[in-house]
PDB file of C-alpha atoms in Angstrom:
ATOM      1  CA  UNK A1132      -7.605  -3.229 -24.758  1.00 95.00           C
ATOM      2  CA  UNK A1133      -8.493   0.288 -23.281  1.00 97.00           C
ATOM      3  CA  UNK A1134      -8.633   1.023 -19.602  1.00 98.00           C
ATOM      4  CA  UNK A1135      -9.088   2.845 -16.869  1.00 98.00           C
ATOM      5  CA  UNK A1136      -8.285   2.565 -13.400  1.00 98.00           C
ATOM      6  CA  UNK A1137      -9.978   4.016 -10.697  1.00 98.00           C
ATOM      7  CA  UNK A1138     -10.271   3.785  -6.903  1.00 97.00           C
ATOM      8  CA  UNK A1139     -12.781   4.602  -4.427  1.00 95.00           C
ATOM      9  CA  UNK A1140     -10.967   4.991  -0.561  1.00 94.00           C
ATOM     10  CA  UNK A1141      -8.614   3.052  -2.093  1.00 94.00           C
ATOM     11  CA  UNK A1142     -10.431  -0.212  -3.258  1.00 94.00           C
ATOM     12  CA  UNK A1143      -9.124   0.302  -6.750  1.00 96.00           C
ATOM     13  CA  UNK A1144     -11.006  -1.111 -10.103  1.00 98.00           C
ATOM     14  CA  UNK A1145     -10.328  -1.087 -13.719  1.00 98.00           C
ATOM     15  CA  UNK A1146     -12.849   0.282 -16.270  1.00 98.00           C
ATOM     16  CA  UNK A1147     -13.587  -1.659 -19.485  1.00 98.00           C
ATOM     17  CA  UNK A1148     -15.866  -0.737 -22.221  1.00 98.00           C
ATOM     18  CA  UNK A1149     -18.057  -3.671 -23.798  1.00 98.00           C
ATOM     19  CA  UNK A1150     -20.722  -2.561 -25.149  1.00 97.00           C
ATOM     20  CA  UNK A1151     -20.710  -5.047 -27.396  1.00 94.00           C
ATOM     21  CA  UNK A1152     -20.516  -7.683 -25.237  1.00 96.00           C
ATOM     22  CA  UNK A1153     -17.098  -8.334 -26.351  1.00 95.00           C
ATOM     23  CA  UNK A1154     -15.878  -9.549 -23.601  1.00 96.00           C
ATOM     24  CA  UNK A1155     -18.946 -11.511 -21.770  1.00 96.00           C
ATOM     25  CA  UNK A1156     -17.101 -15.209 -22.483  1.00 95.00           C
ATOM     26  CA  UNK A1157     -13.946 -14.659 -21.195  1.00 96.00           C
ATOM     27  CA  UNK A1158     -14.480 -12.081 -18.380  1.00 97.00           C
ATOM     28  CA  UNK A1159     -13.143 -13.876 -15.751  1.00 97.00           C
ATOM     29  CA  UNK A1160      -9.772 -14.123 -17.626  1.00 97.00           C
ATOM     30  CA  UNK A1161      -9.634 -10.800 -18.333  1.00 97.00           C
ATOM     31  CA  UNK A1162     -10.293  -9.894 -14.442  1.00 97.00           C
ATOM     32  CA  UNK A1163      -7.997 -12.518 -13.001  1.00 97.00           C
ATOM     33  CA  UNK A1164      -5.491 -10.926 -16.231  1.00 97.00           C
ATOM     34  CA  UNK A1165      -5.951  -7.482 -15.127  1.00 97.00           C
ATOM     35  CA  UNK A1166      -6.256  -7.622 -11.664  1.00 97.00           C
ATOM     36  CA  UNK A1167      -2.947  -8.808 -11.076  1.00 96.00           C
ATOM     37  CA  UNK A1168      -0.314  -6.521  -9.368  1.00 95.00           C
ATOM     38  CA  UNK A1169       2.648  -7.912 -10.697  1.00 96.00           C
ATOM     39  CA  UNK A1170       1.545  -9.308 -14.572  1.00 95.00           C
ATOM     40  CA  UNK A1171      -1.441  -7.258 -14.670  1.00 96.00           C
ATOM     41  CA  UNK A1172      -2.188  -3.600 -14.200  1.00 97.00           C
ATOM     42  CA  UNK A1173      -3.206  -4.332 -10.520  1.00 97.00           C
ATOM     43  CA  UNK A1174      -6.780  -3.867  -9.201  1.00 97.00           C
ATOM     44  CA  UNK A1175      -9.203  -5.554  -6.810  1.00 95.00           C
ATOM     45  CA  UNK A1176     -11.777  -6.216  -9.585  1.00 96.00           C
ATOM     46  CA  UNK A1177     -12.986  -4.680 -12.902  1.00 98.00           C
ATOM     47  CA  UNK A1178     -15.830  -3.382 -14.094  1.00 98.00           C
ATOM     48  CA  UNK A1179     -17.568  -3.974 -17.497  1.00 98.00           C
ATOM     49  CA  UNK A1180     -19.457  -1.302 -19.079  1.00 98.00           C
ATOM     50  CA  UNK A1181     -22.430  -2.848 -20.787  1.00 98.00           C
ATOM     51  CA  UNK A1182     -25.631  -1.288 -22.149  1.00 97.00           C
ATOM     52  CA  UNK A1183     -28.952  -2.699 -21.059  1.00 98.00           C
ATOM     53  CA  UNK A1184     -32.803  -2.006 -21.782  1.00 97.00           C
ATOM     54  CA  UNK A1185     -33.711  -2.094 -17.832  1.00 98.00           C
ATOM     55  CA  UNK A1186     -31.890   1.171 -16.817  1.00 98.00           C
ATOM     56  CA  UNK A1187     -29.524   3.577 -17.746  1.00 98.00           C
ATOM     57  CA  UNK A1188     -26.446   1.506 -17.910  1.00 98.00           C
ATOM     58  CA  UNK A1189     -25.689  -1.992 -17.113  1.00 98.00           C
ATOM     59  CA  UNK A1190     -22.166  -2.855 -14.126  1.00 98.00           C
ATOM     60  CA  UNK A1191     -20.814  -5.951 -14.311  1.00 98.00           C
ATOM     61  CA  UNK A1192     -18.159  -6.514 -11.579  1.00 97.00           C
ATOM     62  CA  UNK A1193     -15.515  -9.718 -11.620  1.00 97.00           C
ATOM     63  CA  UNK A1194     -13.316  -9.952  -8.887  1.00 95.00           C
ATOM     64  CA  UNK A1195      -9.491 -10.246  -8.947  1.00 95.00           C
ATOM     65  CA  UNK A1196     -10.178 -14.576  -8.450  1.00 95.00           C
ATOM     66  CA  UNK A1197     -12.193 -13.851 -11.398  1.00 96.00           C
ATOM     67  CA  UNK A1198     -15.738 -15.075  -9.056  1.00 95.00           C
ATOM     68  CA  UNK A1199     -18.601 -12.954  -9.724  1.00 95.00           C
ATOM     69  CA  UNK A1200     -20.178 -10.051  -7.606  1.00 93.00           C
ATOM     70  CA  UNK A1201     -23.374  -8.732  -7.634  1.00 93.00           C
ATOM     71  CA  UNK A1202     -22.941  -5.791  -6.277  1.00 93.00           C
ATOM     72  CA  UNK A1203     -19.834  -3.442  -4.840  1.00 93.00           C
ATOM     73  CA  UNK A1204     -20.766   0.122  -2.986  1.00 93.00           C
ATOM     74  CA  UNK A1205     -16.729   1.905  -4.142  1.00 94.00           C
ATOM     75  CA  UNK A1206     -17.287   0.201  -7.614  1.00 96.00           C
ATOM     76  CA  UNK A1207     -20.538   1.481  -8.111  1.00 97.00           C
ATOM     77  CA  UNK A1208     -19.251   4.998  -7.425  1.00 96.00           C
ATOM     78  CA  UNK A1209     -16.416   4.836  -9.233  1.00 97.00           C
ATOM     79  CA  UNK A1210     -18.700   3.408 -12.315  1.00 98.00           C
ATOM     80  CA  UNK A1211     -20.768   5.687 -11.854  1.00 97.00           C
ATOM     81  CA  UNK A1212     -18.085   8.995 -11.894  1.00 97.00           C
ATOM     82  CA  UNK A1213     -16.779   7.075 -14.565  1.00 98.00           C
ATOM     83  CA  UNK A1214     -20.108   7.380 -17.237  1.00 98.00           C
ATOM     84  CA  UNK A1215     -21.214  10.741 -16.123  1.00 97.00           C
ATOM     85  CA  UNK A1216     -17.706  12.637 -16.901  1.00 97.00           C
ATOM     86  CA  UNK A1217     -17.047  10.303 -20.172  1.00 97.00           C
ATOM     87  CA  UNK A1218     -20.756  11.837 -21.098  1.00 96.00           C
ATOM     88  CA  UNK A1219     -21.673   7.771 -21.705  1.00 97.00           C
ATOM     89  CA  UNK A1220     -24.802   8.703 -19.286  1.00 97.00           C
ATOM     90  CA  UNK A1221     -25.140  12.627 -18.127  1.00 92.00           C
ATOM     91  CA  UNK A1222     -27.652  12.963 -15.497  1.00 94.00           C
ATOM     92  CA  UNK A1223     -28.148  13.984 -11.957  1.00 95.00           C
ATOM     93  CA  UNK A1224     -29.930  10.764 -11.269  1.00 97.00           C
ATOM     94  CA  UNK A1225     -28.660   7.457 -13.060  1.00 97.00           C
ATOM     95  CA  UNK A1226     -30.035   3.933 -12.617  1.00 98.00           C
ATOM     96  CA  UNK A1227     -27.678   1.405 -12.950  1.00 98.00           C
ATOM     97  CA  UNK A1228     -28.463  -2.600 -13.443  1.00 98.00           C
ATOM     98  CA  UNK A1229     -26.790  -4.388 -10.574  1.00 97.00           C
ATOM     99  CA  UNK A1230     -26.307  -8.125  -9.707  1.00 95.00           C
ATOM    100  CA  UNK A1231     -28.353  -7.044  -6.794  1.00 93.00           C
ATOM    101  CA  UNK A1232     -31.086  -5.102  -8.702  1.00 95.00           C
ATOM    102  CA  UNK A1233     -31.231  -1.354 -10.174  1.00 96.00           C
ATOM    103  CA  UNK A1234     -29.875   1.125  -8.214  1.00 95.00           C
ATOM    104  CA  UNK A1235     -30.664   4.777  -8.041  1.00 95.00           C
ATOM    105  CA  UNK A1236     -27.499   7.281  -7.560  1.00 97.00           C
ATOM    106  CA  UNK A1237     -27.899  11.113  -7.333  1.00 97.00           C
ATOM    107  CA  UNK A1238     -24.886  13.064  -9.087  1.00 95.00           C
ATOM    108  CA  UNK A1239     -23.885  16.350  -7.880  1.00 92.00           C
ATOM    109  CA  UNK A1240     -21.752  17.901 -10.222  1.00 88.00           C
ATOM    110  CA  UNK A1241     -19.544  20.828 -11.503  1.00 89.00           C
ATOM    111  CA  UNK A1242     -18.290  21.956 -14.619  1.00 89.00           C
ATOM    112  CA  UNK A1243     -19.022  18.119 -15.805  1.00 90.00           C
ATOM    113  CA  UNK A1244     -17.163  16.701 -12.828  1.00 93.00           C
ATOM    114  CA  UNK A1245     -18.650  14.769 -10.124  1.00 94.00           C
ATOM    115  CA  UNK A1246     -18.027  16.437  -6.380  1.00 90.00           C
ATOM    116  CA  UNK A1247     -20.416  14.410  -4.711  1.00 90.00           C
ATOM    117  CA  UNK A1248     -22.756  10.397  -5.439  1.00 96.00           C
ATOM    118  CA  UNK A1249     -25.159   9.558  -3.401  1.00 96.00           C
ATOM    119  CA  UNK A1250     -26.530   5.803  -3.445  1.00 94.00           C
ATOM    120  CA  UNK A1251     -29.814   4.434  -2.447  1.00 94.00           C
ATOM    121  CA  UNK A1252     -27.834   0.859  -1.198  1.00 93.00           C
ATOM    122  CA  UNK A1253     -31.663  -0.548  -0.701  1.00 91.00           C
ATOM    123  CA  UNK A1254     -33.011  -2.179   2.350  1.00 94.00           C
ATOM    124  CA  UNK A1255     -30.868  -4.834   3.947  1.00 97.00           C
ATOM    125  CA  UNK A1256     -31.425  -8.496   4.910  1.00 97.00           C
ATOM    126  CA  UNK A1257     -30.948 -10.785   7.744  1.00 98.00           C
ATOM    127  CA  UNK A1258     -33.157 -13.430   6.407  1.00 98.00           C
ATOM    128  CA  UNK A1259     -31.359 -16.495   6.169  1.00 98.00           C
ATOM    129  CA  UNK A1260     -32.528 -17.138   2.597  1.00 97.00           C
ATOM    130  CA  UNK A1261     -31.053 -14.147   1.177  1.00 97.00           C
ATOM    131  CA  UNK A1262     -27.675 -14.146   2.534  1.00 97.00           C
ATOM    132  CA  UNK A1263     -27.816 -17.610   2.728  1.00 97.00           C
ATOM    133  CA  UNK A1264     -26.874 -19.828   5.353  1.00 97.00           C
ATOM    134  CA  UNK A1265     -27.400 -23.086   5.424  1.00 96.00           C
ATOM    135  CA  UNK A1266     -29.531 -23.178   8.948  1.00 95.00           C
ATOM    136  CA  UNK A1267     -32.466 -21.577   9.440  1.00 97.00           C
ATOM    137  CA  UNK A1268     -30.945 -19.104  12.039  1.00 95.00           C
ATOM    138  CA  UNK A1269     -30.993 -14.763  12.604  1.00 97.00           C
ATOM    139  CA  UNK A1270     -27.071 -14.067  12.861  1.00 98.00           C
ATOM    140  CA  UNK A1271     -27.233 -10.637  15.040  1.00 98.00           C
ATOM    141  CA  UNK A1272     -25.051 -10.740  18.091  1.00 98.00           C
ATOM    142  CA  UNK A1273     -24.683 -14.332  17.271  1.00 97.00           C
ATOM    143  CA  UNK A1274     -21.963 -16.499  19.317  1.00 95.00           C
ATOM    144  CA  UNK A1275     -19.908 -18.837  16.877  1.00 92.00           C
ATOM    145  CA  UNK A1276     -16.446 -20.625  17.564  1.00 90.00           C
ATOM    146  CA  UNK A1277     -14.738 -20.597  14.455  1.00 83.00           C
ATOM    147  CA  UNK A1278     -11.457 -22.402  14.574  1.00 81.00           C
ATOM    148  CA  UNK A1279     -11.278 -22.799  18.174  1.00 86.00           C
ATOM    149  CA  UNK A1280     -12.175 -18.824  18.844  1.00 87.00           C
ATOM    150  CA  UNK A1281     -15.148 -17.525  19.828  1.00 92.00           C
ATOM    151  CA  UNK A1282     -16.811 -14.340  18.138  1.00 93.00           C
ATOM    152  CA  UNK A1283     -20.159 -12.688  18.001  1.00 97.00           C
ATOM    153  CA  UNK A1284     -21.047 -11.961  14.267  1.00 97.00           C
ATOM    154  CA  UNK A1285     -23.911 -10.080  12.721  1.00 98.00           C
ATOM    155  CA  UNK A1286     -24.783 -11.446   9.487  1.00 98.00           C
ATOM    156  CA  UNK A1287     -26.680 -10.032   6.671  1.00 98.00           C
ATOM    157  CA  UNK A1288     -27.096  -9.362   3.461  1.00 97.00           C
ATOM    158  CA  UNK A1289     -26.295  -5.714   2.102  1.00 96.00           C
ATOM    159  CA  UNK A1290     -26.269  -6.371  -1.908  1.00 92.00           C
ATOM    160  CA  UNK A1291     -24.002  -9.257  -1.103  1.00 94.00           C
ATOM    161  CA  UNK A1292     -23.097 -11.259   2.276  1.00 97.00           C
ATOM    162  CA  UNK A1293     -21.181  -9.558   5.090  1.00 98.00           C
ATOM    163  CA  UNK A1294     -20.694 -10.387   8.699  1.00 98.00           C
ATOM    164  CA  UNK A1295     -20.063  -7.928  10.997  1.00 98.00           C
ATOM    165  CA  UNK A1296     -17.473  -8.471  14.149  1.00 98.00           C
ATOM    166  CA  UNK A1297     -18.133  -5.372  16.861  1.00 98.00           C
ATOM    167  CA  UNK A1298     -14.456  -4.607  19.233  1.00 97.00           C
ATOM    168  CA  UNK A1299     -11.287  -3.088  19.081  1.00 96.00           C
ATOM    169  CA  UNK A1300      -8.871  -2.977  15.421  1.00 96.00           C
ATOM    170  CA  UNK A1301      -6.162  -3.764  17.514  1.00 95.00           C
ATOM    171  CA  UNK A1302      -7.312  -6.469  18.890  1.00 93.00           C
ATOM    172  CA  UNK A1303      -8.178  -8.670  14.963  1.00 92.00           C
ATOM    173  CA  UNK A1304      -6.154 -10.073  12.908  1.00 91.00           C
ATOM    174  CA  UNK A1305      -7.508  -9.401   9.020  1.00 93.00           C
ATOM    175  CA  UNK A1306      -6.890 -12.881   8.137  1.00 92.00           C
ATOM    176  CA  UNK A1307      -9.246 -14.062  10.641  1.00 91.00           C
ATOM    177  CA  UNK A1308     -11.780 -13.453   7.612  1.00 94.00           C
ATOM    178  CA  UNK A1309     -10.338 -15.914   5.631  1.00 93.00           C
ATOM    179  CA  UNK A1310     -11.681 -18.613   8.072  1.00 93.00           C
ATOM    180  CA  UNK A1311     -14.995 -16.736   8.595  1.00 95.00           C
ATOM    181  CA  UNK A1312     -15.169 -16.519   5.144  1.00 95.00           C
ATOM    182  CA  UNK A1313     -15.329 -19.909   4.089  1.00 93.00           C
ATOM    183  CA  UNK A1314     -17.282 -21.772   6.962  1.00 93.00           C
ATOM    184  CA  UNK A1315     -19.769 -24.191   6.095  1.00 93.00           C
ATOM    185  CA  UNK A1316     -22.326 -21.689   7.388  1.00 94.00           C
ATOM    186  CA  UNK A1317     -21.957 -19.409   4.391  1.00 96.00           C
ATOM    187  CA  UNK A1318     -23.218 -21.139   1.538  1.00 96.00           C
ATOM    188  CA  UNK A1319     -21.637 -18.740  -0.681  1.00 95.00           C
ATOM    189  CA  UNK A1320     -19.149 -17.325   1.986  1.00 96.00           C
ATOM    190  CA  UNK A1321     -19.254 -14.155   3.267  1.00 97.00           C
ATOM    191  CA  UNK A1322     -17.414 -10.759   3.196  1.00 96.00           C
ATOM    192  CA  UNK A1323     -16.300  -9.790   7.060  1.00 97.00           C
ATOM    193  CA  UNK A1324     -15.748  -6.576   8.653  1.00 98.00           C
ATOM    194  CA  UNK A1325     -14.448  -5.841  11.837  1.00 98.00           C
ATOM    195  CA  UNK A1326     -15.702  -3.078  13.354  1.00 98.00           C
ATOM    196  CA  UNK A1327     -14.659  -0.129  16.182  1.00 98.00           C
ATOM    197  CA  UNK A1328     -17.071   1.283  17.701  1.00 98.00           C
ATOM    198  CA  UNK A1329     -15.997   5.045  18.110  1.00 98.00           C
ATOM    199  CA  UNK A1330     -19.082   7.048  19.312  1.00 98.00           C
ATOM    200  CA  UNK A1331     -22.505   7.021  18.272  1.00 98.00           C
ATOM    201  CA  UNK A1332     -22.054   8.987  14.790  1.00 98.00           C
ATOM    202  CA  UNK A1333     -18.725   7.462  13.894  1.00 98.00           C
ATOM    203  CA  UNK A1334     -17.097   3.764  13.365  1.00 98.00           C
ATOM    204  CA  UNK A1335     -13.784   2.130  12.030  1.00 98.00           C
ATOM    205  CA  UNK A1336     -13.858  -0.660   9.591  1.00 98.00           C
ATOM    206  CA  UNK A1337     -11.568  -3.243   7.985  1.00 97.00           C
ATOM    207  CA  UNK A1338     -12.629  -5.607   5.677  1.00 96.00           C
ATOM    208  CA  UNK A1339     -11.585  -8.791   4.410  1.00 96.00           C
ATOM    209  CA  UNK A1340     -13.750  -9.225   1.054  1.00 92.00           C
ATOM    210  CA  UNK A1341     -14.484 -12.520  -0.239  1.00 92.00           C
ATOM    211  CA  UNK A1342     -13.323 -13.017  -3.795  1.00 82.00           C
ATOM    212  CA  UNK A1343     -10.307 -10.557  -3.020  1.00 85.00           C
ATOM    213  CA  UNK A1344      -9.129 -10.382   0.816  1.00 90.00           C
ATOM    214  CA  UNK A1345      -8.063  -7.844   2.685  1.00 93.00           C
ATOM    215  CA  UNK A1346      -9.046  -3.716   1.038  1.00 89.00           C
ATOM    216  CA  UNK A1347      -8.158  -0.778   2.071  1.00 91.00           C
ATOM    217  CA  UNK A1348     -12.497  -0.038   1.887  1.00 91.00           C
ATOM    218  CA  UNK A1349     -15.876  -1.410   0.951  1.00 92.00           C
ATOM    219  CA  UNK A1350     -18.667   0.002   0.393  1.00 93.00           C
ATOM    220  CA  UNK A1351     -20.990  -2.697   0.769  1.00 94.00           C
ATOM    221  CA  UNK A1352     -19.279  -3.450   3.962  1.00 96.00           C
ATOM    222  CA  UNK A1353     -19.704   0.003   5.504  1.00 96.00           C
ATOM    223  CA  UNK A1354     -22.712  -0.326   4.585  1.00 97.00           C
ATOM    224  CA  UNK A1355     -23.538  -3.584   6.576  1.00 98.00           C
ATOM    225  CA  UNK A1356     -21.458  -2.670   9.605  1.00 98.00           C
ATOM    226  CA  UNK A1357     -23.414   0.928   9.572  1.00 98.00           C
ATOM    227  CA  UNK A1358     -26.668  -0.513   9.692  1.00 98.00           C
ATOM    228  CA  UNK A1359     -25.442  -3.746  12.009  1.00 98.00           C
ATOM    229  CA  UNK A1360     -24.576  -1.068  14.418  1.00 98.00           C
ATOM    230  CA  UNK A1361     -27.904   0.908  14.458  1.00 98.00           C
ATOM    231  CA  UNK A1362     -29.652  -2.421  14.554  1.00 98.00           C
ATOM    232  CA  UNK A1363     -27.886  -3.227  17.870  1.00 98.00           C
ATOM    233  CA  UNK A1364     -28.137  -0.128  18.927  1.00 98.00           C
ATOM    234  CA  UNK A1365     -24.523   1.468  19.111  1.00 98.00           C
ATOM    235  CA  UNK A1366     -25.101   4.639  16.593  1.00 98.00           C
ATOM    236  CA  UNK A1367     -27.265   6.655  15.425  1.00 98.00           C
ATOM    237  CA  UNK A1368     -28.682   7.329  11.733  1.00 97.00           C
ATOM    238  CA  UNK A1369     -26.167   9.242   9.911  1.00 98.00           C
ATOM    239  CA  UNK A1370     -22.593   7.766  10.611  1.00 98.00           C
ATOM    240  CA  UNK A1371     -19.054   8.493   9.094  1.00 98.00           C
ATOM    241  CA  UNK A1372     -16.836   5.176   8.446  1.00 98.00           C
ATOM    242  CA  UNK A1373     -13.600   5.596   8.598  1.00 97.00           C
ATOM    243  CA  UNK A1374     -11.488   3.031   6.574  1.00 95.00           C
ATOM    244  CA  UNK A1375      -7.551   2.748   5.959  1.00 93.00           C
ATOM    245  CA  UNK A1376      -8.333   4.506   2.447  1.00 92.00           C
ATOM    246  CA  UNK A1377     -10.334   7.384   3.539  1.00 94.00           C
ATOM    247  CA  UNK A1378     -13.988   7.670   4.934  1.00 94.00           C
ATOM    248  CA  UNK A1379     -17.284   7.501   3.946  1.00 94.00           C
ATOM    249  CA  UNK A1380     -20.797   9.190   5.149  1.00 97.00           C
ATOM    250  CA  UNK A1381     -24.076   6.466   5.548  1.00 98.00           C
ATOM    251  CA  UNK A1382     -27.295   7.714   6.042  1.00 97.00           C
ATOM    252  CA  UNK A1383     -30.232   5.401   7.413  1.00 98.00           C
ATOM    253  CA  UNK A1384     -33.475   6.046   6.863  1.00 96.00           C
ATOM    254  CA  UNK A1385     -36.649   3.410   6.844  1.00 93.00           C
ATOM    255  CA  UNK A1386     -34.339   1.183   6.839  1.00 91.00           C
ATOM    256  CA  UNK A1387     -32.689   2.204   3.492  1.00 94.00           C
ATOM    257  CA  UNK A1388     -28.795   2.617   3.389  1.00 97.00           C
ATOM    258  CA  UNK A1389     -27.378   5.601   1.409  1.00 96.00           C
ATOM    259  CA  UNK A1390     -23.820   5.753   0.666  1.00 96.00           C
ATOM    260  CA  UNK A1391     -22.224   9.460   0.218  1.00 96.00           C
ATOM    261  CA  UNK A1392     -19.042  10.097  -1.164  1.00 94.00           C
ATOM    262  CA  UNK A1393     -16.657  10.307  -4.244  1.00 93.00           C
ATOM    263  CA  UNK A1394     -14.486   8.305  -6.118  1.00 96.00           C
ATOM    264  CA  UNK A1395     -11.284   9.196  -8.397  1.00 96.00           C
ATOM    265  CA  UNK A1396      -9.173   8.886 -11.243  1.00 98.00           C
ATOM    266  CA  UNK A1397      -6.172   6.739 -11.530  1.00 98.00           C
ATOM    267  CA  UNK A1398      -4.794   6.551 -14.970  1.00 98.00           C
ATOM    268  CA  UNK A1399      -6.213   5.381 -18.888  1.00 98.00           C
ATOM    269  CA  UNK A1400      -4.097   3.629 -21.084  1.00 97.00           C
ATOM    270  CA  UNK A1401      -4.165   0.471 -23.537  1.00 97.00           C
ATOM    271  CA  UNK A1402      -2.901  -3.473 -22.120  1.00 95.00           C
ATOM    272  CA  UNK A1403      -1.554  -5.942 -24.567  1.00 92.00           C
ATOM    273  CA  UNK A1404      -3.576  -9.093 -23.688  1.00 86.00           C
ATOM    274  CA  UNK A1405      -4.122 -12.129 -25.911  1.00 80.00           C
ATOM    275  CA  UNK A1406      -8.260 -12.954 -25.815  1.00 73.00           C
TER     276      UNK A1406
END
């Protein structure tokens, strides 16, 4: 099997081809397979390549547990660098079919290599239906005790679910979203962020991502805990995240969350794996 691996700020991803739908049956295999960093090639997820009708080019992404997502921010620019400089799809605007619907990304490029992908992340969600939850409840500065401590999470839905804790790094412990993760509030668990406030055009996140625990980014995630901070008031419209893998610019406007930055290159080769 050909691959390549790729990483946005360090949330890394390998690259499949099936355009033939080769693969469909057994993907979650193949991811759990892959995805493993001491039998596999190591990655937090892959993504499958897949033609489609509705847009330009279809993502699938499995995680490393081999569970589904609908929808990662670093994958989607990493897919996305990924068809433009293969010359699969060459254009300065691509639509890509998502688990969480079609999304539009603008492609700077030069010399046939990306330098810079913006994504139109959509409009996020704190209805309880679409994240869901399984109370009818709003989740924004919302008091929970989870395990005998107490936190105020922001909940909502930013292509998939993500709660967003507001306070010092120093102060969490990662694992703590292991917990969050899986209570019975969730009904399909949640990805959680904690978040640092650093002034009102900058934050620090770390994520613990459901399907995969702790990365070094997510894009979905800064995503959320961008626009979870604007909603509560603690920043202002454009905002740079800064992650343990690098940063990231958002951009909120009408309540739509764009995601600037880049992604890179890891390696290419061929795995032996029996399918």
């Amino acid at each position: 099997m050909k691959f390549t691996k790729m990483h946005g700020n360090g949330n890394d991803f390998i690259v499949i081809e099936d355009f033939e739908r080769r693969y469909l049956k057994n993907q979650e295999n193949i991811a759990m397979e892959l995805c493993h960093r001491n039998f596999g090639i190591g990655a937090d997820g892959v993504l499958f390549v897949r033609n489609t009708d509705e847009a330009d080019i279809e993502m699938v992404i499995i995680n490393s547990d081999g569970s589904y997502a609908a929808m990662c921010g670093n994958g989607l620019r990493c897919f996305v660098k990924y068809v433009y400089e293969k010359d699969i799809v060459k254009a300065d605007l691509i639509n890509v079919k998502t688990g969480d619907g079609i999304k539009s990304v603008e492609i700077k490029g030069e010399n046939g290599i990306t330098q810079h992908i913006k994504v139109n992340m959509g409009n996020p969600s704190f209805d309880y239906k679409d994240i869901p939850l399984s109370e009818n409840k709003t989740l924004i500065d919302y008091p929970i005790i989870i395990k005998n401590r107490n936190y105020n999470i922001t909940t909502l839905r930013m292509g998939v679910p993500h709660t967003v804790i507001f306070g010092e790094l120093k102060d969490f412990n990662i694992e703590d979203g292991k917990d969050i993760e899986t209570n019975e509030i969730f009904k399909e668990g949640t990805n959680v962020n904690f978040c640092e406030i650093v002034n009102r055009n900058h934050i620090k996140v770390i994520t613990w991502e459901r399907g995969a625990g702790p990365t070094l980014a997510c894009g979905t995630g800064n995503c959320a805990s961008a626009f979870a901070a604007k909603t509560l008031n603690l920043v202002d419209n454009k905002i740079l995240v800064e992650v343990q893998g690098g940063k990231l610019n958002i951009l909120i406007e009408n309540n739509h969350v764009f995601m600037i930055g880049n992604a890179e290159f890891i390696c290419e080769g061929n795995i032996l794996m029996d399918l």
